[in-house]
RNA sequence: GGUCCUGUGGCCGAGUGGCUAGGCAGAGCUCUGCAAAAGCUCGUACAGCGGUUCGAAUCCGCUCGGGACCUCCA
């Protein structure tokens, strides 16, 4: 049983074999910090966070590099309307690094909320201008780029004559040549398919760096090539990102790196699919994004309520990463309820005492549990089938609850299976899938008060003073605190 | 227009030719002072039409619908 990934480069499911035994280098395209992250952005970062976590679970030492794109030609989200009113003053006042800082901070905050681990290295494009210039110089020296008016373009046709340009994205060179779309700034290119390595900065452009070709800023693909090479080497294991980056971004990266490093940069190319809303991709071009801050707070007309970051994480993991995932309030609310049930069962399991029965009272149940747990690894190895792992977990939920309610004896499972059950659930839920308790931990004082209330409720209940016992429960419920009478006579407390 | 993906029960979603995915919602039952949970049982779904096969949601063809990329985009 070995780990397999669907490799976009070969369009096949392949056994994962790292270039260096025991080590994995992984590069994931990070955000452009010119605006706030939206729900769609959550998907790759959660997907590759799970890849990262799973590789570590398998014992690999992983270097995970995820960049921040803070260079290039961009303007702050929503500034356009303002610009029309006071274009000049806004441009004069806008300090690019201020904008970049603001959105980088927001992005980091969102990643933390979603419980994504920090990458090993998070390089910024502005911090690697020198490396990018060096790479461009090399491409020119090799004869695969040309300079026009202070801008440098990659010669796609020359490259395509010798290398399989378009292999990753399934593009045919002839088609690219036919698609002569009239776009601004194209006239400098020899061919419309050529892409910029360096752009000359017009006088009003604020972000600018000196280069052998004059003041300007790097092209849109070179940063990833430069930073991946610097931190992961000429060849590394995994390159990840959204499917929409397949072309032209990753195709261009391959071309640039192939010229400089004589290698296709990554062995395995992994791409997550899009999050859609009403069947349409959530993205800039459609103006249908829901920002993560809005998702969490509920502050968006499309949202019936706010959704906890863990609900969003769970929602995303319930689908295979290469399928589209359609957003809807119904789907999010279903995920919310499902996660709650799963997590409550997990809490029960954690507290379940381990007995010392070597053999199972119910061998059939024992076997069933063992099989379901064993499949976790199998499913993850099969191109990261998190949805199936979660499905198995849901099949295990009734087992846990039945033991709690006494329908099944704990000793129906052998000691060994029960221990495996506890450890596997804990490792998978918290370490591999990266889920965590939704409810905020309360300070000791509140817990003390609640325990006192529970005690009082128990007392008055035994005296059949239901008016008082119901009052306690109902009033607390209004505050979002839920008291439940358990089968064993205890009262459990949870928060909405 | 080109390239590619996709169409599963009320909703969301797994599905590797044969064996009930799972979640949410819904119905019934059990437990319970009542609640709320929880447990058990229930849906015989695979866009349509053909074909291959002993057997297809799964393979092939056509038709219809949806989408992605070709431009910044996760």
XYZ file of C-alpha atoms (C1' of nucleotides) in Angstrom:
570
model
C 0.000 0.000 0.000
C 1.715 3.118 -1.160
C 0.818 6.752 -1.555
C -0.527 7.718 -4.948
C -1.249 11.151 -6.348
C -2.982 12.188 -9.498
C -0.206 13.946 -11.366
C -1.567 16.698 -13.610
C 1.619 16.555 -15.654
C 1.090 12.971 -16.760
C -2.683 12.903 -16.159
C -2.219 9.670 -14.308
C -2.386 8.415 -10.794
C 1.201 7.673 -9.832
C 2.980 6.149 -6.884
C 4.700 8.879 -4.930
C 8.436 8.380 -4.753
C 10.388 11.326 -3.433
C 13.586 12.355 -5.171
C 15.470 11.974 -1.912
C 14.345 9.148 0.307
C 12.625 10.380 3.445
C 12.445 13.995 2.304
C 9.821 15.924 0.398
C 10.038 19.357 -1.164
C 6.683 20.949 -1.847
C 5.903 24.288 -3.417
C 2.411 25.761 -3.366
C 1.379 28.973 -5.080
C 0.356 31.426 -2.413
C -1.874 34.458 -2.547
C -1.496 37.760 -4.307
C -1.898 40.107 -1.392
C -3.656 42.906 -3.196
C -7.003 41.984 -1.714
C -8.741 39.905 0.873
C -8.800 36.123 0.614
C -12.164 34.638 -0.258
C -13.726 31.225 0.219
C -12.157 29.932 -2.982
C -8.697 30.667 -1.647
C -9.351 28.500 1.368
C -9.412 25.369 -0.759
C -5.790 25.070 -1.956
C -4.401 26.101 1.396
C -6.515 23.543 3.226
C -5.896 20.869 0.599
C -2.135 21.267 0.644
C -2.104 21.691 4.373
C -3.561 18.189 4.532
C -0.988 16.955 2.006
C 1.703 18.477 4.230
C 0.225 16.957 7.369
C -0.231 13.554 5.773
C 3.314 13.429 4.430
C 4.589 14.200 7.909
C 2.283 11.546 9.346
C 3.912 9.090 6.945
C 7.254 10.063 8.411
C 8.632 12.306 5.695
C 10.640 15.359 6.518
C 8.877 17.999 4.480
C 9.984 21.419 3.368
C 6.817 23.245 2.477
C 7.306 26.496 0.595
C 4.349 28.775 -0.032
C 4.981 32.208 -1.451
C 3.389 35.584 -1.015
C 2.981 37.540 -4.223
C 3.494 41.140 -3.269
C 5.071 42.441 -6.440
C 3.722 43.259 -9.843
C 0.962 45.281 -11.221
C -1.963 45.375 -8.908
C -4.313 47.751 -7.259
C -6.263 47.440 -4.085
C -9.593 45.697 -4.327
C -12.489 48.090 -4.569
C -10.316 51.073 -5.233
C -11.478 51.479 -8.782
C -14.604 53.455 -8.027
C -12.693 55.690 -5.710
C -9.996 56.172 -8.280
C -12.496 57.681 -10.660
C -13.359 60.331 -8.121
C -9.919 61.179 -6.880
C -7.599 59.153 -8.996
C -4.575 61.279 -8.584
C -4.687 61.697 -4.863
C -5.263 58.011 -4.277
C -2.364 57.073 -6.489
C -0.172 59.601 -4.785
C -1.049 58.360 -1.342
C -1.115 54.655 -1.945
C 1.972 53.061 -0.508
C 2.205 49.570 -2.004
C 3.879 47.947 0.963
C 1.170 49.277 3.241
C -1.467 47.556 1.182
C 0.614 44.395 0.979
C 1.145 44.390 4.727
C -2.547 44.796 5.431
C -3.619 41.890 3.271
C -0.723 39.686 4.300
C -1.766 40.086 7.917
C -5.382 39.323 7.075
C -4.331 36.270 5.109
C -2.214 34.951 7.957
C -5.075 35.501 10.336
C -7.439 33.542 8.063
C -4.925 30.687 7.715
C -4.705 30.503 11.486
C -8.490 30.420 11.818
C -8.642 27.553 9.338
C -5.985 25.745 11.371
C -3.508 25.549 8.513
C 0.032 24.895 9.632
C 2.567 27.523 8.735
C 4.711 26.582 5.770
C 8.407 25.968 6.381
C 9.316 28.967 4.266
C 7.016 31.741 3.108
C 9.081 33.807 0.682
C 7.878 37.069 -0.798
C 8.320 38.125 -4.393
C 9.658 41.541 -3.388
C 12.292 39.828 -1.270
C 13.591 37.903 -4.267
C 13.922 40.508 -7.001
C 17.637 39.758 -7.354
C 17.039 36.059 -7.853
C 14.391 36.811 -10.431
C 16.652 39.192 -12.330
C 19.426 36.599 -12.321
C 17.076 34.013 -13.709
C 15.891 36.348 -16.453
C 19.497 37.152 -17.348
C 20.178 33.460 -17.710
C 17.146 32.908 -19.917
C 18.289 35.765 -22.165
C 21.814 34.339 -22.255
C 20.434 30.969 -23.287
C 18.589 32.694 -26.087
C 15.015 32.094 -24.962
C 14.059 35.661 -24.132
C 14.281 39.050 -25.805
C 14.164 42.626 -24.645
C 11.891 45.295 -26.055
C 11.731 48.825 -24.640
C 12.911 47.788 -21.214
C 10.614 44.763 -21.002
C 11.743 41.170 -21.384
C 9.596 38.450 -22.935
C 9.953 34.719 -23.034
C 10.227 33.340 -26.565
C 7.555 30.664 -26.462
C 7.912 29.577 -30.057
C 11.622 28.901 -29.782
C 11.032 26.991 -26.570
C 8.159 25.017 -28.058
C 10.326 23.884 -30.954
C 12.529 21.972 -28.532
C 10.392 21.259 -25.488
C 6.832 20.074 -24.963
C 5.278 23.461 -24.250
C 1.617 22.996 -23.349
C 2.028 19.485 -21.984
C 0.838 20.336 -18.495
C -2.239 22.278 -19.532
C -3.007 20.196 -22.595
C -2.499 23.050 -24.974
C -1.435 22.689 -28.571
C 1.050 25.224 -29.851
C -0.858 25.786 -33.094
C -4.010 26.670 -31.180
C -2.131 29.134 -29.055
C -0.795 30.796 -32.175
C -4.262 31.039 -33.683
C -5.725 32.604 -30.590
C -4.571 36.086 -31.303
C -6.522 38.053 -28.809
C -6.116 41.771 -28.794
C -4.870 42.688 -25.383
C -3.167 45.759 -24.126
C 0.593 45.835 -24.277
C 0.755 42.901 -26.666
C 2.309 44.810 -29.522
C 5.802 44.490 -28.082
C 5.675 40.729 -28.164
C 6.878 38.785 -31.161
C 4.067 36.377 -30.543
C 0.927 36.791 -28.507
C 1.759 33.545 -26.700
C 4.993 35.025 -25.334
C 4.862 36.051 -21.704
C 6.599 38.777 -19.747
C 9.610 38.040 -17.567
C 10.193 41.695 -16.765
C 7.961 44.688 -17.363
C 9.223 48.202 -17.779
C 7.475 50.434 -15.267
C 5.706 53.471 -16.621
C 6.545 56.653 -14.685
C 3.346 56.513 -12.609
C 3.933 52.951 -11.519
C 4.925 52.991 -7.874
C 6.426 49.544 -7.420
C 9.682 49.570 -9.366
C 13.151 48.112 -9.154
C 16.328 48.780 -11.063
C 17.349 46.089 -13.527
C 19.745 45.662 -16.455
C 16.759 46.621 -18.658
C 15.770 49.704 -16.719
C 13.311 50.358 -13.922
C 10.506 47.874 -13.805
C 8.932 44.942 -12.032
C 9.032 41.175 -12.489
C 6.630 39.235 -14.697
C 3.819 37.176 -13.276
C 5.400 33.751 -13.363
C 9.095 34.212 -12.700
C 8.779 34.687 -8.932
C 7.599 31.139 -8.340
C 10.354 29.704 -10.513
C 13.012 31.755 -8.750
C 11.827 31.059 -5.224
C 11.112 27.383 -5.776
C 14.583 26.924 -7.237
C 16.203 28.815 -4.400
C 14.558 26.882 -1.585
C 13.807 23.502 -3.115
C 16.446 23.099 -5.783
C 16.381 22.589 -9.504
C 14.075 19.658 -9.123
C 11.663 19.027 -6.315
C 8.820 16.678 -5.518
C 5.479 18.419 -5.426
C 4.123 21.582 -6.944
C 0.605 22.499 -5.994
C -2.000 25.116 -6.709
C -5.463 25.731 -8.056
C -6.481 24.306 -11.411
C -6.893 27.795 -12.770
C -3.140 28.240 -12.492
C -2.439 25.382 -14.876
C -2.294 27.824 -17.739
C -0.540 30.073 -18.178
C 1.101 30.226 -14.753
C 2.430 26.718 -14.241
C 3.078 26.136 -17.914
C 5.249 29.249 -17.921
C 6.997 28.172 -14.757
C 7.922 24.902 -16.399
C 9.301 26.703 -19.441
C 11.411 29.142 -17.429
C 12.776 26.545 -15.061
C 13.471 24.094 -17.841
C 15.732 26.620 -19.541
C 17.519 27.609 -16.338
C 17.675 24.292 -14.540
C 17.445 21.794 -17.397
C 14.585 20.087 -15.591
C 10.839 20.246 -15.329
C 10.843 21.746 -11.826
C 8.477 19.364 -10.052
C 7.970 15.640 -10.352
C 4.335 15.692 -9.231
C 1.918 18.487 -10.110
C -1.177 18.578 -7.939
C -4.127 20.819 -8.646
C -7.229 21.389 -6.607
C -10.526 22.170 -8.283
C -12.581 25.311 -7.819
C -15.246 26.279 -5.349
C -18.322 27.332 -7.241
C -21.287 29.398 -6.271
C -24.507 28.751 -8.148
C -22.487 26.506 -10.385
C -20.046 29.230 -11.324
C -16.442 29.556 -10.232
C -15.938 31.916 -7.339
C -13.448 34.444 -8.568
C -12.416 37.903 -9.428
C -13.736 37.744 -12.970
C -17.255 36.846 -11.886
C -17.444 39.200 -8.972
C -19.058 36.570 -6.811
C -16.529 36.123 -4.049
C -17.430 35.772 -0.430
C -14.489 36.856 1.665
C -13.320 34.660 4.479
C -13.993 37.389 7.012
C -17.565 37.467 5.717
C -17.851 33.689 5.816
C -16.874 33.679 9.472
C -19.107 36.583 10.462
C -22.061 36.012 8.165
C -21.736 39.524 6.826
C -22.621 38.905 3.216
C -26.030 39.030 1.493
C -25.623 35.455 0.246
C -25.047 34.114 3.745
C -27.862 33.104 6.075
C -25.415 33.079 8.956
C -21.740 32.978 9.806
C -19.829 29.728 9.550
C -17.081 28.627 11.859
C -13.682 28.150 10.184
C -13.758 24.472 11.160
C -17.098 24.065 9.409
C -15.495 25.443 6.278
C -12.492 23.167 6.647
C -14.748 20.159 7.162
C -16.961 21.201 4.248
C -13.937 21.321 1.964
C -12.548 17.988 3.166
C -15.875 16.252 2.577
C -15.245 16.503 -1.145
C -12.351 15.137 -3.134
C -9.920 17.946 -3.862
C -10.086 17.484 -7.624
C -13.870 17.884 -7.833
C -15.643 21.182 -7.916
C -17.404 22.050 -4.715
C -20.552 24.091 -4.840
C -21.197 26.596 -2.114
C -24.644 26.871 -0.576
C -26.022 27.694 2.840
C -27.734 24.306 2.941
C -24.491 22.461 2.275
C -22.590 24.509 4.855
C -25.282 23.955 7.463
C -25.297 20.235 6.758
C -21.532 20.239 7.235
C -21.894 22.172 10.458
C -24.302 19.633 11.921
C -22.326 16.680 10.688
C -19.099 17.986 12.167
C -20.815 18.616 15.488
C -22.070 15.050 15.689
C -18.700 13.672 14.680
C -16.830 15.801 17.149
C -19.143 15.026 20.055
C -18.672 11.339 19.444
C -14.919 11.877 19.328
C -15.023 13.623 22.713
C -16.895 10.646 24.126
C -14.355 8.257 22.673
C -11.461 10.206 24.162
C -12.944 9.871 27.640
C -13.839 6.212 27.266
C -11.885 4.115 29.770
C -9.693 1.419 28.318
C -10.517 -2.016 29.705
C -8.191 -4.970 29.753
C -10.118 -7.543 27.748
C -7.620 -9.156 25.449
C -10.262 -10.754 23.267
C -13.296 -9.095 21.795
C -16.748 -9.814 23.186
C -18.144 -9.307 19.721
C -15.529 -10.362 17.190
C -17.676 -9.131 14.341
C -17.853 -5.594 15.709
C -14.179 -5.734 16.565
C -13.363 -6.653 12.996
C -15.658 -3.973 11.593
C -14.045 -1.233 13.647
C -10.577 -2.434 12.792
C -11.384 -2.503 9.092
C -12.919 0.959 9.068
C -9.879 2.348 10.877
C -7.452 0.529 8.656
C -9.043 2.044 5.593
C -8.103 5.555 6.704
C -4.563 5.083 5.410
C -5.762 3.261 2.342
C -8.099 6.089 1.369
C -5.554 8.809 2.013
C -2.992 6.923 -0.032
C -5.453 6.863 -2.886
C -4.964 10.456 -3.995
C -6.016 11.931 -0.693
C -9.602 10.707 -0.372
C -10.465 12.712 2.695
C -14.169 12.348 1.891
C -13.946 8.601 2.304
C -12.025 8.861 5.545
C -14.767 11.081 6.918
C -17.441 8.669 5.681
C -15.753 5.882 7.627
C -15.611 8.077 10.692
C -19.342 8.598 10.440
C -19.823 4.858 10.342
C -17.888 4.657 13.578
C -19.961 7.326 15.309
C -22.889 4.991 16.136
C -20.427 2.514 17.648
C -19.136 5.158 20.037
C -22.589 6.437 20.931
C -23.938 2.944 21.425
C -21.223 2.204 23.932
C -21.983 5.459 25.689
C -25.681 4.630 25.886
C -25.017 1.062 26.902
C -26.420 -0.544 23.759
C -22.994 -2.029 23.185
C -20.574 -3.117 25.885
C -17.160 -1.498 25.725
C -15.704 -4.980 25.998
C -17.343 -5.929 22.703
C -14.078 -4.601 21.322
C -10.741 -5.975 22.372
C -8.371 -3.766 24.308
C -6.140 -3.583 21.269
C -8.946 -2.389 18.976
C -10.226 0.153 21.461
C -6.749 1.591 21.818
C -6.326 1.693 18.065
C -9.734 3.346 17.804
C -8.747 6.101 20.188
C -5.357 6.757 18.685
C -6.368 6.542 15.049
C -9.316 8.893 15.486
C -7.231 11.365 17.373
C -4.323 11.301 14.947
C -6.560 11.550 11.925
C -9.009 14.163 13.120
C -6.521 16.474 14.747
C -3.173 15.838 13.117
C -3.924 14.694 9.584
C -7.180 16.453 8.792
C -6.307 19.346 11.065
C -9.718 19.704 12.670
C -10.086 21.060 16.143
C -12.684 21.766 18.760
C -15.111 24.393 17.572
C -16.098 25.548 20.980
C -13.952 28.061 22.703
C -12.491 26.857 25.917
C -14.007 28.620 28.863
C -12.282 29.899 31.880
C -12.535 27.870 35.043
C -14.989 30.213 36.692
C -17.710 29.757 34.109
C -17.200 26.002 34.162
C -17.554 26.048 37.917
C -20.792 27.987 37.726
C -22.182 25.653 35.100
C -21.304 22.610 37.138
C -23.087 24.131 40.095
C -26.163 24.771 37.956
C -26.065 21.223 36.677
C -25.900 19.960 40.227
C -28.874 22.065 41.260
C -30.800 20.876 38.248
C -30.076 17.299 39.203
C -31.261 17.897 42.745
C -34.521 19.614 41.898
C -35.164 17.006 39.244
C -34.913 14.239 41.773
C -37.541 16.123 43.793
C -39.640 16.304 40.623
C -39.477 20.073 40.673
C -39.508 20.215 36.921
C -40.426 23.876 36.782
C -37.092 24.793 38.321
C -35.066 22.211 36.424
C -36.555 23.311 33.120
C -35.972 26.932 33.978
C -32.259 26.282 34.406
C -32.028 24.380 31.160
C -34.171 26.766 29.121
C -32.546 29.943 30.343
C -29.091 28.550 29.635
C -30.226 27.460 26.211
C -31.158 31.033 25.429
C -27.571 31.978 26.175
C -26.292 29.301 23.834
C -25.405 26.816 26.544
C -26.916 23.398 26.144
C -27.593 21.009 28.994
C -28.386 17.461 28.127
C -29.486 14.650 30.419
C -27.370 11.644 29.656
C -28.412 8.052 30.043
C -26.222 7.555 33.081
C -27.940 10.364 34.971
C -25.186 12.885 34.420
C -25.696 16.198 32.729
C -23.490 17.188 29.834
C -22.815 20.781 28.955
C -21.978 22.080 25.523
C -21.989 25.364 23.676
C -23.775 26.259 20.505
C -14.303 28.741 -31.798
C -10.294 25.348 -29.558
C -8.870 22.060 -25.349
C -10.630 19.599 -21.174
C -13.950 18.262 -17.182
C -18.799 17.081 -15.622
C -24.449 15.615 -15.049
C -25.736 10.426 -8.941
C -32.165 9.915 -4.553
C -35.354 16.539 -1.489
C -30.128 18.963 -0.919
C -24.577 18.085 -0.668
C -21.530 14.581 -2.157
C -18.262 9.002 -2.499
C -18.213 5.706 -6.243
C -11.956 1.566 -9.004
C -18.139 -3.500 -14.239
C -21.042 -7.436 -10.121
C -21.381 -6.748 -2.985
C -26.296 -0.825 1.089
C -20.533 5.055 0.543
C -21.369 8.931 3.834
C -23.550 13.678 5.542
C -27.977 16.928 5.970
C -33.226 16.951 5.610
C -37.754 13.644 5.996
C -40.837 9.232 8.094
C -41.499 5.417 11.893
C -39.862 3.066 16.389
C -36.851 2.761 21.153
C -35.023 5.416 25.324
C -36.828 9.711 28.268
C -40.830 13.664 33.514
C -40.437 16.808 29.269
C -36.526 18.557 25.977
C -32.372 17.684 23.291
C -29.326 14.146 21.920
C -28.466 9.135 20.789
C -29.670 4.144 18.769
C -32.475 1.121 15.213
C -35.374 0.879 10.580
C -36.891 3.184 5.883
C -35.405 5.969 0.119
C -34.010 0.887 -4.542
C -30.821 7.416 -7.270
C -27.462 7.328 -11.163
C -29.482 13.359 -17.690
C -31.607 10.825 -22.327
C -31.047 7.223 -26.290
C -28.265 3.357 -28.327
C -24.050 -0.177 -27.966
C -20.182 -3.621 -25.608
C -20.838 -7.432 -21.645
C -23.473 -13.089 -18.379
C -23.719 -8.294 -15.770
C -22.783 -0.807 -16.357
C -23.827 4.733 -12.311
C -18.977 2.761 -13.735
C -16.555 1.153 -20.685
C -17.903 3.098 -26.046
C -21.001 6.334 -29.345
C -24.588 10.061 -30.065
C -28.042 13.854 -28.063
C -29.196 17.396 -24.338
C -27.664 20.240 -19.934
C -23.727 22.456 -16.630
C -18.764 24.085 -15.926
C -13.303 25.219 -16.353
C -9.149 27.002 -19.146
C -7.644 29.717 -23.544
C -6.854 36.977 -19.868
C -5.358 38.711 -13.687
C -7.517 34.551 -11.054
C -6.788 29.368 -5.712
